[in-house]
PDB file of C-alpha atoms in Angstrom:
ATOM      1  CA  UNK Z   1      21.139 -14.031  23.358  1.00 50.00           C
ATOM      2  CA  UNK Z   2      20.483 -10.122  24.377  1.00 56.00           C
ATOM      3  CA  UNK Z   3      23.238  -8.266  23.822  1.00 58.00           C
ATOM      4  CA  UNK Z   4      23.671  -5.138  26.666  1.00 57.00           C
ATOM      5  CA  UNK Z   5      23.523  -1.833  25.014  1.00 54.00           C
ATOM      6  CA  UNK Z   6      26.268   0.698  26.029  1.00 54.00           C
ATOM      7  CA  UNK Z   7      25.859   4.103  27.292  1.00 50.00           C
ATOM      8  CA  UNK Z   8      26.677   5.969  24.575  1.00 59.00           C
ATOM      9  CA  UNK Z   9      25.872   6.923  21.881  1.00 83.00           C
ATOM     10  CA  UNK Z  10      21.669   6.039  22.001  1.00 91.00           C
ATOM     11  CA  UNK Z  11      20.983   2.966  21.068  1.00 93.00           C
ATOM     12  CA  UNK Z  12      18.801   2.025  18.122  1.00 93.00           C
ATOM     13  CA  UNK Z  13      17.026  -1.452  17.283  1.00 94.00           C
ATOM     14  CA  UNK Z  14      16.272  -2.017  13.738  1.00 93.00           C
ATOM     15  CA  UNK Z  15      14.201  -4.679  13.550  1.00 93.00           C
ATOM     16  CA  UNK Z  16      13.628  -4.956   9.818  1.00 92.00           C
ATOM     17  CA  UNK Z  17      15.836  -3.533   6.985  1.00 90.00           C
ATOM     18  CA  UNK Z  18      16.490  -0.216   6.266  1.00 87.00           C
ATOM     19  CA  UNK Z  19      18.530   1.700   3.546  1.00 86.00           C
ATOM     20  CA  UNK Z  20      21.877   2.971   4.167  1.00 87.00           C
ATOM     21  CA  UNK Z  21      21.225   6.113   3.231  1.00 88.00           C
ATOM     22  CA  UNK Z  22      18.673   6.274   6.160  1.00 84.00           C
ATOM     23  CA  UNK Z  23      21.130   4.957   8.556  1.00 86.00           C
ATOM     24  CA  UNK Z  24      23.605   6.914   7.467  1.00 89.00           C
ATOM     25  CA  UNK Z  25      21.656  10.103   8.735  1.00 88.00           C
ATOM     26  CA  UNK Z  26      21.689   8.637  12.584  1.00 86.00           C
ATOM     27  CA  UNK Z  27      25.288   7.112  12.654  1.00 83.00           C
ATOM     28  CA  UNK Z  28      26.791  10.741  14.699  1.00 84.00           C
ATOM     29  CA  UNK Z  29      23.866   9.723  17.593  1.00 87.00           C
ATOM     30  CA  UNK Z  30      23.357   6.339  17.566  1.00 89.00           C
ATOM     31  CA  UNK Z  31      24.981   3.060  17.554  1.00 90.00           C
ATOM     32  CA  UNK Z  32      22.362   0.594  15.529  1.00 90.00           C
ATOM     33  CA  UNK Z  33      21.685  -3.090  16.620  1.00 90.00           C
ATOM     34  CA  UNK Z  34      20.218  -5.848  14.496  1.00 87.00           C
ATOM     35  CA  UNK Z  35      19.332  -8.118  17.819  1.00 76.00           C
ATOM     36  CA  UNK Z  36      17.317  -8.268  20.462  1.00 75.00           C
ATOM     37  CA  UNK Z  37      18.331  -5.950  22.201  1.00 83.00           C
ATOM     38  CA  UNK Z  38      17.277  -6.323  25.526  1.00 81.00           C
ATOM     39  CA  UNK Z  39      17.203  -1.895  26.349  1.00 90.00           C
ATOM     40  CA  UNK Z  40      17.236  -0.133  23.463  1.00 94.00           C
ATOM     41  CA  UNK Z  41      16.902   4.000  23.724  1.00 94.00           C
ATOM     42  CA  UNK Z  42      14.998   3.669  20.507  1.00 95.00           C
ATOM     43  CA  UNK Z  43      13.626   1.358  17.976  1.00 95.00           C
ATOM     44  CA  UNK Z  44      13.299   1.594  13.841  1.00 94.00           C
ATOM     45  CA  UNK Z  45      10.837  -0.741  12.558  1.00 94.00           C
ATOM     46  CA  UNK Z  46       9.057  -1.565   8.762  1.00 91.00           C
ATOM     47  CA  UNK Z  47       6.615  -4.769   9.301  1.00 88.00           C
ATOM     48  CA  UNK Z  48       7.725  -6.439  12.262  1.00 92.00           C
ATOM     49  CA  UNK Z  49       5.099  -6.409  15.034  1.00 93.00           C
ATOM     50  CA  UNK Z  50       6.191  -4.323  18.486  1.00 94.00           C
ATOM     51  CA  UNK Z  51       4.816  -4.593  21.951  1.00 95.00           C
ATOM     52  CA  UNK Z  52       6.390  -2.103  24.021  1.00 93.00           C
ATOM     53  CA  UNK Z  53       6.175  -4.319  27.241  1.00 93.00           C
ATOM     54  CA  UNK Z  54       8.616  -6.651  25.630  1.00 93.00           C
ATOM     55  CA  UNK Z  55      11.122  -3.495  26.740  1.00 92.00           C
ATOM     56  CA  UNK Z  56      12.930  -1.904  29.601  1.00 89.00           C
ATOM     57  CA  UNK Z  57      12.396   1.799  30.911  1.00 90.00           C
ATOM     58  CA  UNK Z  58      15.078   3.270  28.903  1.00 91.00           C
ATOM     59  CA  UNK Z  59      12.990   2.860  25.569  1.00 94.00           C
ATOM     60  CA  UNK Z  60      12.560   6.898  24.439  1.00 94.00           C
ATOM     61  CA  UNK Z  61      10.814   6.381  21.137  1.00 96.00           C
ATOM     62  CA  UNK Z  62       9.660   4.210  18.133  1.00 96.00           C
ATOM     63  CA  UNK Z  63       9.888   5.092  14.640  1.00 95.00           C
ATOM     64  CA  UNK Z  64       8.394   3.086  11.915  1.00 93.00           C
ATOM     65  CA  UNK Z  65       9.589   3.438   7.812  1.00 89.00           C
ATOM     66  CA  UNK Z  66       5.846   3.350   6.402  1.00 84.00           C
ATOM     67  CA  UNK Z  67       2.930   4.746   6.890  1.00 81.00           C
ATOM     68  CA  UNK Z  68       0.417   3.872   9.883  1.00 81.00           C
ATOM     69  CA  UNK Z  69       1.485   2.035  13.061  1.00 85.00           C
ATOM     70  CA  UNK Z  70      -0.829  -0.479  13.317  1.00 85.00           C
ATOM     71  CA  UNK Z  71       1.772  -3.078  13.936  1.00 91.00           C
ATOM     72  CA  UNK Z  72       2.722  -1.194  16.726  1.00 94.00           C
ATOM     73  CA  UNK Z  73       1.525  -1.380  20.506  1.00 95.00           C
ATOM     74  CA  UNK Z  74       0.934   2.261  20.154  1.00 94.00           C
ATOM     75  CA  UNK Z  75      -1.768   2.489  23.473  1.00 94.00           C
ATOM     76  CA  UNK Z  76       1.005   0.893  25.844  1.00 96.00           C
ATOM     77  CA  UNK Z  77       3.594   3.305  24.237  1.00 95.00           C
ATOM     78  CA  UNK Z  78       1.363   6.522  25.191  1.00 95.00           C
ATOM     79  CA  UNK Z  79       0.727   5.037  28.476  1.00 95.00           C
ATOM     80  CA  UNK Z  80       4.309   4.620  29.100  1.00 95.00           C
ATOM     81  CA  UNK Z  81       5.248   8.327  27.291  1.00 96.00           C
ATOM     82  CA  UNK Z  82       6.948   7.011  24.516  1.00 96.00           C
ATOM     83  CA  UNK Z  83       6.293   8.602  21.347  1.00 96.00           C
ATOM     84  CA  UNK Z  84       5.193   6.533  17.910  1.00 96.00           C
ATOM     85  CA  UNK Z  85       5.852   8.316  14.916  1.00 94.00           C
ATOM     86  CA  UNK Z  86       5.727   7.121  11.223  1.00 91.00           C
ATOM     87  CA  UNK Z  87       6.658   8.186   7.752  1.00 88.00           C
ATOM     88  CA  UNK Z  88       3.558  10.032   5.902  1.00 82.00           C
ATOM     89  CA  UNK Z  89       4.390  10.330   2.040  1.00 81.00           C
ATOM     90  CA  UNK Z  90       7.668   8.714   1.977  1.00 82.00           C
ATOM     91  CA  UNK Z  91       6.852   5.446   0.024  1.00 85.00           C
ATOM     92  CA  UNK Z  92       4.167   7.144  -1.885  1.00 91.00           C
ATOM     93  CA  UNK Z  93       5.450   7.157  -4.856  1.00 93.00           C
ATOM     94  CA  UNK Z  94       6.529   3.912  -4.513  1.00 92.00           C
ATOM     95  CA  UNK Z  95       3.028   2.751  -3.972  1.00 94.00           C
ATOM     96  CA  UNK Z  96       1.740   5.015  -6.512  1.00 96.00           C
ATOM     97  CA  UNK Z  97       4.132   2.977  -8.672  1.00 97.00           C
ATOM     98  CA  UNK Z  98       2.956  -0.446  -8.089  1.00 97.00           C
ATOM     99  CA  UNK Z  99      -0.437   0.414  -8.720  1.00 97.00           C
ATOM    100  CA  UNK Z 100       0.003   0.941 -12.264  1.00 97.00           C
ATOM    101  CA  UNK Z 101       2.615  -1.922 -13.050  1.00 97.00           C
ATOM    102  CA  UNK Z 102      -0.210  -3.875 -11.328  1.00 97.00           C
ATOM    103  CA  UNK Z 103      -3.051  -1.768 -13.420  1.00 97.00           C
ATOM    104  CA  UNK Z 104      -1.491  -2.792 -16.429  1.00 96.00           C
ATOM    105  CA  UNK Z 105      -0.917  -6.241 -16.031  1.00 96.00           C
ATOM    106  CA  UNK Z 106      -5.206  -7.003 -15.003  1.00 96.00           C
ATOM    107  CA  UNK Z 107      -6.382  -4.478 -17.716  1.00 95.00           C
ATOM    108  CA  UNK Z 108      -4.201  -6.390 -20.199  1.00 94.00           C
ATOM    109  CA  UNK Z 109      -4.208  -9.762 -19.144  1.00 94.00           C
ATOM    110  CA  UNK Z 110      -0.085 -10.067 -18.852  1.00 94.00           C
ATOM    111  CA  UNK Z 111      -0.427 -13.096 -16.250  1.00 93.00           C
ATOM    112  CA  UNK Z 112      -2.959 -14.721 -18.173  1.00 92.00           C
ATOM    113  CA  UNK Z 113      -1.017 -14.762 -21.993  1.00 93.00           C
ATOM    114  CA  UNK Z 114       2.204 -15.460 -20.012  1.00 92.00           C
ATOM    115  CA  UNK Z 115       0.504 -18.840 -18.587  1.00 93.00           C
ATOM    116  CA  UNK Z 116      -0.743 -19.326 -22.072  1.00 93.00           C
ATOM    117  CA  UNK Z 117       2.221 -19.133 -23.564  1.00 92.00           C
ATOM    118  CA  UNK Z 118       4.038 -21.110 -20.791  1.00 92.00           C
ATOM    119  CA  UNK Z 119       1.554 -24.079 -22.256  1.00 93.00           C
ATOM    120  CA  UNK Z 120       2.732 -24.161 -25.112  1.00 94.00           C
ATOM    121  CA  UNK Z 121       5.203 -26.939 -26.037  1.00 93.00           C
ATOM    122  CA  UNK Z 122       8.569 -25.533 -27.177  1.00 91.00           C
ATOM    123  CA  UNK Z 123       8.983 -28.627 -28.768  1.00 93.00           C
ATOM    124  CA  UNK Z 124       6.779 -27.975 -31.600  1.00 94.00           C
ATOM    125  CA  UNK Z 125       7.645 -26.727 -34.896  1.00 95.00           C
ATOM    126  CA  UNK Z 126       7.928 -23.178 -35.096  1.00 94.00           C
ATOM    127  CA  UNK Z 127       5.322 -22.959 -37.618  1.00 94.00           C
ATOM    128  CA  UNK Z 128       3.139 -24.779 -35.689  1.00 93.00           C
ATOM    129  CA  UNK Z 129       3.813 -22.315 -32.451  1.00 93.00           C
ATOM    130  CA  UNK Z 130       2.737 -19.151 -34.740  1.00 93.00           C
ATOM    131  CA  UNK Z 131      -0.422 -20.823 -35.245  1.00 93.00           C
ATOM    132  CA  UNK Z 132      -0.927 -21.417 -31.626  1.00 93.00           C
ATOM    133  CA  UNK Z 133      -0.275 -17.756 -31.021  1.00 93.00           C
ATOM    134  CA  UNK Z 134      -2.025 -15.901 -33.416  1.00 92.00           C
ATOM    135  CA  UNK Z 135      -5.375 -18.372 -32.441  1.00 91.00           C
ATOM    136  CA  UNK Z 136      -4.748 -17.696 -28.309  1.00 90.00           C
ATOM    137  CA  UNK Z 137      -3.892 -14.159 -28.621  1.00 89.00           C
ATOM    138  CA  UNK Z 138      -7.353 -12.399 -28.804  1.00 87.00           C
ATOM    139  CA  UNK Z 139      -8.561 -13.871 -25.864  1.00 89.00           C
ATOM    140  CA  UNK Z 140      -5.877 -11.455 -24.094  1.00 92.00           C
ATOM    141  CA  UNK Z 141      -6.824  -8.218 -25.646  1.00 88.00           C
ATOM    142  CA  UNK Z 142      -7.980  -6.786 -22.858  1.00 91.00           C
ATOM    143  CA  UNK Z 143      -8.255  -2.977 -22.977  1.00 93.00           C
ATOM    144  CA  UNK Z 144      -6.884   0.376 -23.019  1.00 95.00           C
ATOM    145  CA  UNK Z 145      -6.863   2.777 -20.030  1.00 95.00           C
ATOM    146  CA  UNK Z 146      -7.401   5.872 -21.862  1.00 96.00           C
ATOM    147  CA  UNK Z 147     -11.140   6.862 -20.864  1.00 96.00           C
ATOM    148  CA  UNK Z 148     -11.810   4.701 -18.561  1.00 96.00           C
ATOM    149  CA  UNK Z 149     -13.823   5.908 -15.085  1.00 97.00           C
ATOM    150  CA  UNK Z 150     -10.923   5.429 -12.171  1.00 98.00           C
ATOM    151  CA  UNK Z 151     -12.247   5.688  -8.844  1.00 97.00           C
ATOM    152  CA  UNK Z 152      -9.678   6.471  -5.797  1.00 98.00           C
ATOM    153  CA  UNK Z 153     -10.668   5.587  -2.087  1.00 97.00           C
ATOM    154  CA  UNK Z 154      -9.261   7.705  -0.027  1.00 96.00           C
ATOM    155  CA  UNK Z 155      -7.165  10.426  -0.861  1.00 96.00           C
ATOM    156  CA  UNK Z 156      -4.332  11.239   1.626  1.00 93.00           C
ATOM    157  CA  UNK Z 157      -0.783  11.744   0.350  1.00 92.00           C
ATOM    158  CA  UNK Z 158      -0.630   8.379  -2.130  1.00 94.00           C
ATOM    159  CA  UNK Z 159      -4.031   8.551  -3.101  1.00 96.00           C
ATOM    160  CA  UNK Z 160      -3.670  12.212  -4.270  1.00 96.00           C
ATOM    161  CA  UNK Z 161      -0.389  10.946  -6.483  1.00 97.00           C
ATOM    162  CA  UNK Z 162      -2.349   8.307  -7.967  1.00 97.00           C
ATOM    163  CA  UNK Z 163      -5.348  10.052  -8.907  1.00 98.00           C
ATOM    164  CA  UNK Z 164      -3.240  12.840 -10.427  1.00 97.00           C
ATOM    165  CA  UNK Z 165      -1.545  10.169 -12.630  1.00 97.00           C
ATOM    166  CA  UNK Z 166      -4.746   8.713 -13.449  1.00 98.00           C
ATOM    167  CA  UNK Z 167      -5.178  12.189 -14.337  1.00 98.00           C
ATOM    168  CA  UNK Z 168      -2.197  12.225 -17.164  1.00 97.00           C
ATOM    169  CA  UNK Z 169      -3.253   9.085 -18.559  1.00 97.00           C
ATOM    170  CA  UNK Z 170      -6.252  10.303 -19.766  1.00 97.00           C
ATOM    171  CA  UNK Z 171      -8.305   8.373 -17.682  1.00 97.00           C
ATOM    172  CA  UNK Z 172     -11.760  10.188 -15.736  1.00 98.00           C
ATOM    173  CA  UNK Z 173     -11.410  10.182 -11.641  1.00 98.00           C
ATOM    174  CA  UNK Z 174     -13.563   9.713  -8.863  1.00 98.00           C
ATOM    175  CA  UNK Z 175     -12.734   9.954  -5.493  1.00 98.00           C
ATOM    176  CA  UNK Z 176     -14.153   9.492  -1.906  1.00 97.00           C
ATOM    177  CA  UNK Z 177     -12.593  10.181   1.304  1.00 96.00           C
ATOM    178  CA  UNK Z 178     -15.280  11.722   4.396  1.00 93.00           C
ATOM    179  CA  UNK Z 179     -12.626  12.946   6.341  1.00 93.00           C
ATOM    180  CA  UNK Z 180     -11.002  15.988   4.121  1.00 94.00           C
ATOM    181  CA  UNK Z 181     -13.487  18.927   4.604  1.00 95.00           C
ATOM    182  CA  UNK Z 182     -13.950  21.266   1.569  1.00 94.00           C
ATOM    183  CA  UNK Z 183     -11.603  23.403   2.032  1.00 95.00           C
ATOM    184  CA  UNK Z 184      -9.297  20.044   2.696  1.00 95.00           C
ATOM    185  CA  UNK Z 185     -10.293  18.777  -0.505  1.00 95.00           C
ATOM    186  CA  UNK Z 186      -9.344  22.153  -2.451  1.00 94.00           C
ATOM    187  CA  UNK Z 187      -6.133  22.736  -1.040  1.00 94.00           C
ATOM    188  CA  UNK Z 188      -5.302  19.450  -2.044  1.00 94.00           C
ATOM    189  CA  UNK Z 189      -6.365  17.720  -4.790  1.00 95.00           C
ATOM    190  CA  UNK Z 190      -6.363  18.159  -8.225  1.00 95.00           C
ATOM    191  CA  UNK Z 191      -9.114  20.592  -9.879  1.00 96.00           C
ATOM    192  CA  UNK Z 192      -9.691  17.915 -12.298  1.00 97.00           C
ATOM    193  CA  UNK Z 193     -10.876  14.747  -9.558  1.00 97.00           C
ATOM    194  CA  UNK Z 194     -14.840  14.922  -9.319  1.00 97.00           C
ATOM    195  CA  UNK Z 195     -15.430  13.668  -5.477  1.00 97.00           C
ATOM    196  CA  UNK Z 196     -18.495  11.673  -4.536  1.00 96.00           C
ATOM    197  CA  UNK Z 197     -20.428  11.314  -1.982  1.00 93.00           C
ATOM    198  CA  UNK Z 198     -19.417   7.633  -0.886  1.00 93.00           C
ATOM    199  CA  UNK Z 199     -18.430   4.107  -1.963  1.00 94.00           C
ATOM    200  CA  UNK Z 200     -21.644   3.304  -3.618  1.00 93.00           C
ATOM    201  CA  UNK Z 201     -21.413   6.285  -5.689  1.00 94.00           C
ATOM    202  CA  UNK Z 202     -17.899   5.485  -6.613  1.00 96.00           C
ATOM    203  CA  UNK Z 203     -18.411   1.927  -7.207  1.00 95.00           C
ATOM    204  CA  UNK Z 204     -21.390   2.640  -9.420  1.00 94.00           C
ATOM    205  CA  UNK Z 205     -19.385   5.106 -11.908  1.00 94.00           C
ATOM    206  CA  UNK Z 206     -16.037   3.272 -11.882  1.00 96.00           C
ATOM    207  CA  UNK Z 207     -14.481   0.641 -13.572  1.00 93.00           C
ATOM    208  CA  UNK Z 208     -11.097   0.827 -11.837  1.00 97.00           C
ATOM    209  CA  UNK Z 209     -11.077   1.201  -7.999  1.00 97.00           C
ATOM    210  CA  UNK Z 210      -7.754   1.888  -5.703  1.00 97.00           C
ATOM    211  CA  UNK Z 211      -8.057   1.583  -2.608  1.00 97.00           C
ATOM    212  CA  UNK Z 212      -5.301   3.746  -0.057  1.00 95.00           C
ATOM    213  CA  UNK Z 213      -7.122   3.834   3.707  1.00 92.00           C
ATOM    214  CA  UNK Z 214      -5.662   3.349   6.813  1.00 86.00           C
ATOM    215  CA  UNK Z 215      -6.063   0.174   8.598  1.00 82.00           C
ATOM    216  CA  UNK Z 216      -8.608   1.208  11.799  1.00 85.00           C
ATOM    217  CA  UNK Z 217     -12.003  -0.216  12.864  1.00 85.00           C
ATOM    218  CA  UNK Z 218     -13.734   1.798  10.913  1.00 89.00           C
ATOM    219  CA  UNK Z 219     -12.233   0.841   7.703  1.00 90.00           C
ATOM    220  CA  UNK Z 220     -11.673  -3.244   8.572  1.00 91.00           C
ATOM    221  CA  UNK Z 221     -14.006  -4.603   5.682  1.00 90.00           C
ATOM    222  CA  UNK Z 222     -14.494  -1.559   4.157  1.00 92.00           C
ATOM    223  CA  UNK Z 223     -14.583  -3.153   0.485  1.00 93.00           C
ATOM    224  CA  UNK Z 224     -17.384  -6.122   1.375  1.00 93.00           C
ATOM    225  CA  UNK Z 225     -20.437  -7.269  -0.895  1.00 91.00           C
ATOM    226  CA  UNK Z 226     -22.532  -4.866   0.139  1.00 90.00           C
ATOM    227  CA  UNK Z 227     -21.367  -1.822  -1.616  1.00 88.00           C
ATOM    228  CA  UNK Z 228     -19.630  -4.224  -4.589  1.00 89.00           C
ATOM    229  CA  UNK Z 229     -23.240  -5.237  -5.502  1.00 88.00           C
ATOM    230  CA  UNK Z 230     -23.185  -1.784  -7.240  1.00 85.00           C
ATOM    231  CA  UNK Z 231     -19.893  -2.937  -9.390  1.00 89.00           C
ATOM    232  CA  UNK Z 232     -19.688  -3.166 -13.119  1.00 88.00           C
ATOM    233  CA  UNK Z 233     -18.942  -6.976 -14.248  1.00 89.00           C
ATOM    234  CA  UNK Z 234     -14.770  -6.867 -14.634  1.00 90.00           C
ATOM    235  CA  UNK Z 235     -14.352  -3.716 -12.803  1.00 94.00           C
ATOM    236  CA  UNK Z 236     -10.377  -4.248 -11.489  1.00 96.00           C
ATOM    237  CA  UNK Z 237      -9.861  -3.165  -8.373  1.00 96.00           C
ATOM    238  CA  UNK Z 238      -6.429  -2.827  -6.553  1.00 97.00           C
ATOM    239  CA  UNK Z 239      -6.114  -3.117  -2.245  1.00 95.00           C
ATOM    240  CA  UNK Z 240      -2.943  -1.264  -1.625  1.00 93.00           C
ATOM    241  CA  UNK Z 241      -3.483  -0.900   1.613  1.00 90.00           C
ATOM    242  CA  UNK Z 242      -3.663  -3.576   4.458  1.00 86.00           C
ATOM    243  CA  UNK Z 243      -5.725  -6.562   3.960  1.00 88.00           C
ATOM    244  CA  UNK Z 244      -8.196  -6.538   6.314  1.00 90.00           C
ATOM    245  CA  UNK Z 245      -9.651  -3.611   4.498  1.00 93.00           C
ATOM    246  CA  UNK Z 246     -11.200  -5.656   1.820  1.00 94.00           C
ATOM    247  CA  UNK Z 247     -13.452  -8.701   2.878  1.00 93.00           C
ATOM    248  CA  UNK Z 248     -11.132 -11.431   0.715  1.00 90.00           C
ATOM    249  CA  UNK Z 249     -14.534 -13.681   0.988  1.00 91.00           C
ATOM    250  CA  UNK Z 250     -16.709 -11.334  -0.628  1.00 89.00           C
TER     251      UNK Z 250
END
């Protein structure tokens, strides 16, 4: 059932969940509904998808906690003078975060020994399980990051954190993003990130690729077998972005 907003303070939908701490921050203005609201004055948003016809004409603005707004009918909201805006940077580090926790489980096979050891039958002497072990174990080696060629794609505010990190751990970093000019790319990015010219180049030196792009027509596909002919066999590569920017068929 919609619930009626009242007059004051502004109302504000949250459609998905946000932190306390954030809400907090708006409680003096705004009086914050978690249902659908039939006229909000605003709406706060993460995931959830948002067509701005589904609203009345008191609907000011619409405010999303992440970066982009592609879930958002952003074309109807200009049309109707409602402003989008979204969060640049603030989960970055965040992101930046779950890159390497997911880094280090490919490069050294964590899910892979865990399944291996999950096969093996408790049941069994415990002599018998070292054996086991110490026979299964090399196949999960895998290897150390320290060296290796770590190419970023696309370098706005999370791709800059990871390359920098990258950076620290010793590894050697690539990066390609055609929209920073030179002067862009200065300002911005670490002295010690060699850019290149595009993907092939990138793919070609790397043997860890990142990918942080927004989600747009231009970059729908962008990782496809095309340019990943030019991969080295076992290069990882991480989609931290949305998924239509890497061809899941290819």
């Amino acid at each position: 059932m919609l619930t009626p907003r009242p007059l004051q303070p502004y109302a504000l939908l949250m459609l998905n969940s946000i932190a306390r701490q954030g809400l907090d921050i708006l409680a003096d203005q705004c009086t914050v509904y978690e249902n659908n609201l039939k006229d909000p004055h605003a709406i706060l948003v993460r995931s959830t998808k948002v067509d701005t016809d589904d609203y009345e004409a008191d609907l000011l603005a619409i405010a999303r906690a992440g970066v982009g707004y592609d879930n958002i009918t952003v074309d109807k909201a200009t049309e109707r003078g409602i402003p989008v805006f979204f969060a640049p940077g603030a989960n970055a580090n965040s992101v930046k975060e779950l890159v390497f926790a997911s880094l280090g489980i490919a490069a050294r096979n964590l899910h892979r020994s865990q399944q291996f050891l999950q096969g093996i039958d408790t049941e069994l002497p415990n002599s018998e399980i070292d054996k086991l072990v110490e026979a299964g174990k090399k196949k999960f080696s895998g290897f150390e990051l320290l060296g290796k060629k770590f190419g970023v794609i696309g370098m706005g505010n999370i791709g800059r954190l990871v390359a920098k990190t990258a950076l620290a751990l010793g590894m050697e970093v690539v990066a390609y993003d055609p929209h920073l000019t030179p002067d862009q790319w200065e300002e911005s990015v670490d002295p010690g990130v060699k850019r290149v010219a595009g993907i092939f180049q990138l793919f070609k030196r790397a043997n860890i690729v990142s990918v942080h792009v927004t989600s747009t027509d231009e970059t729908r596909n962008l990782i496809n077998d095309g340019n990943m002919a030019d991969m080295h066999d076992g290069t990882i590569l991480i989609n931290m972005s949305r998924e239509p920017v890497c061809n899941e068929k290819d």
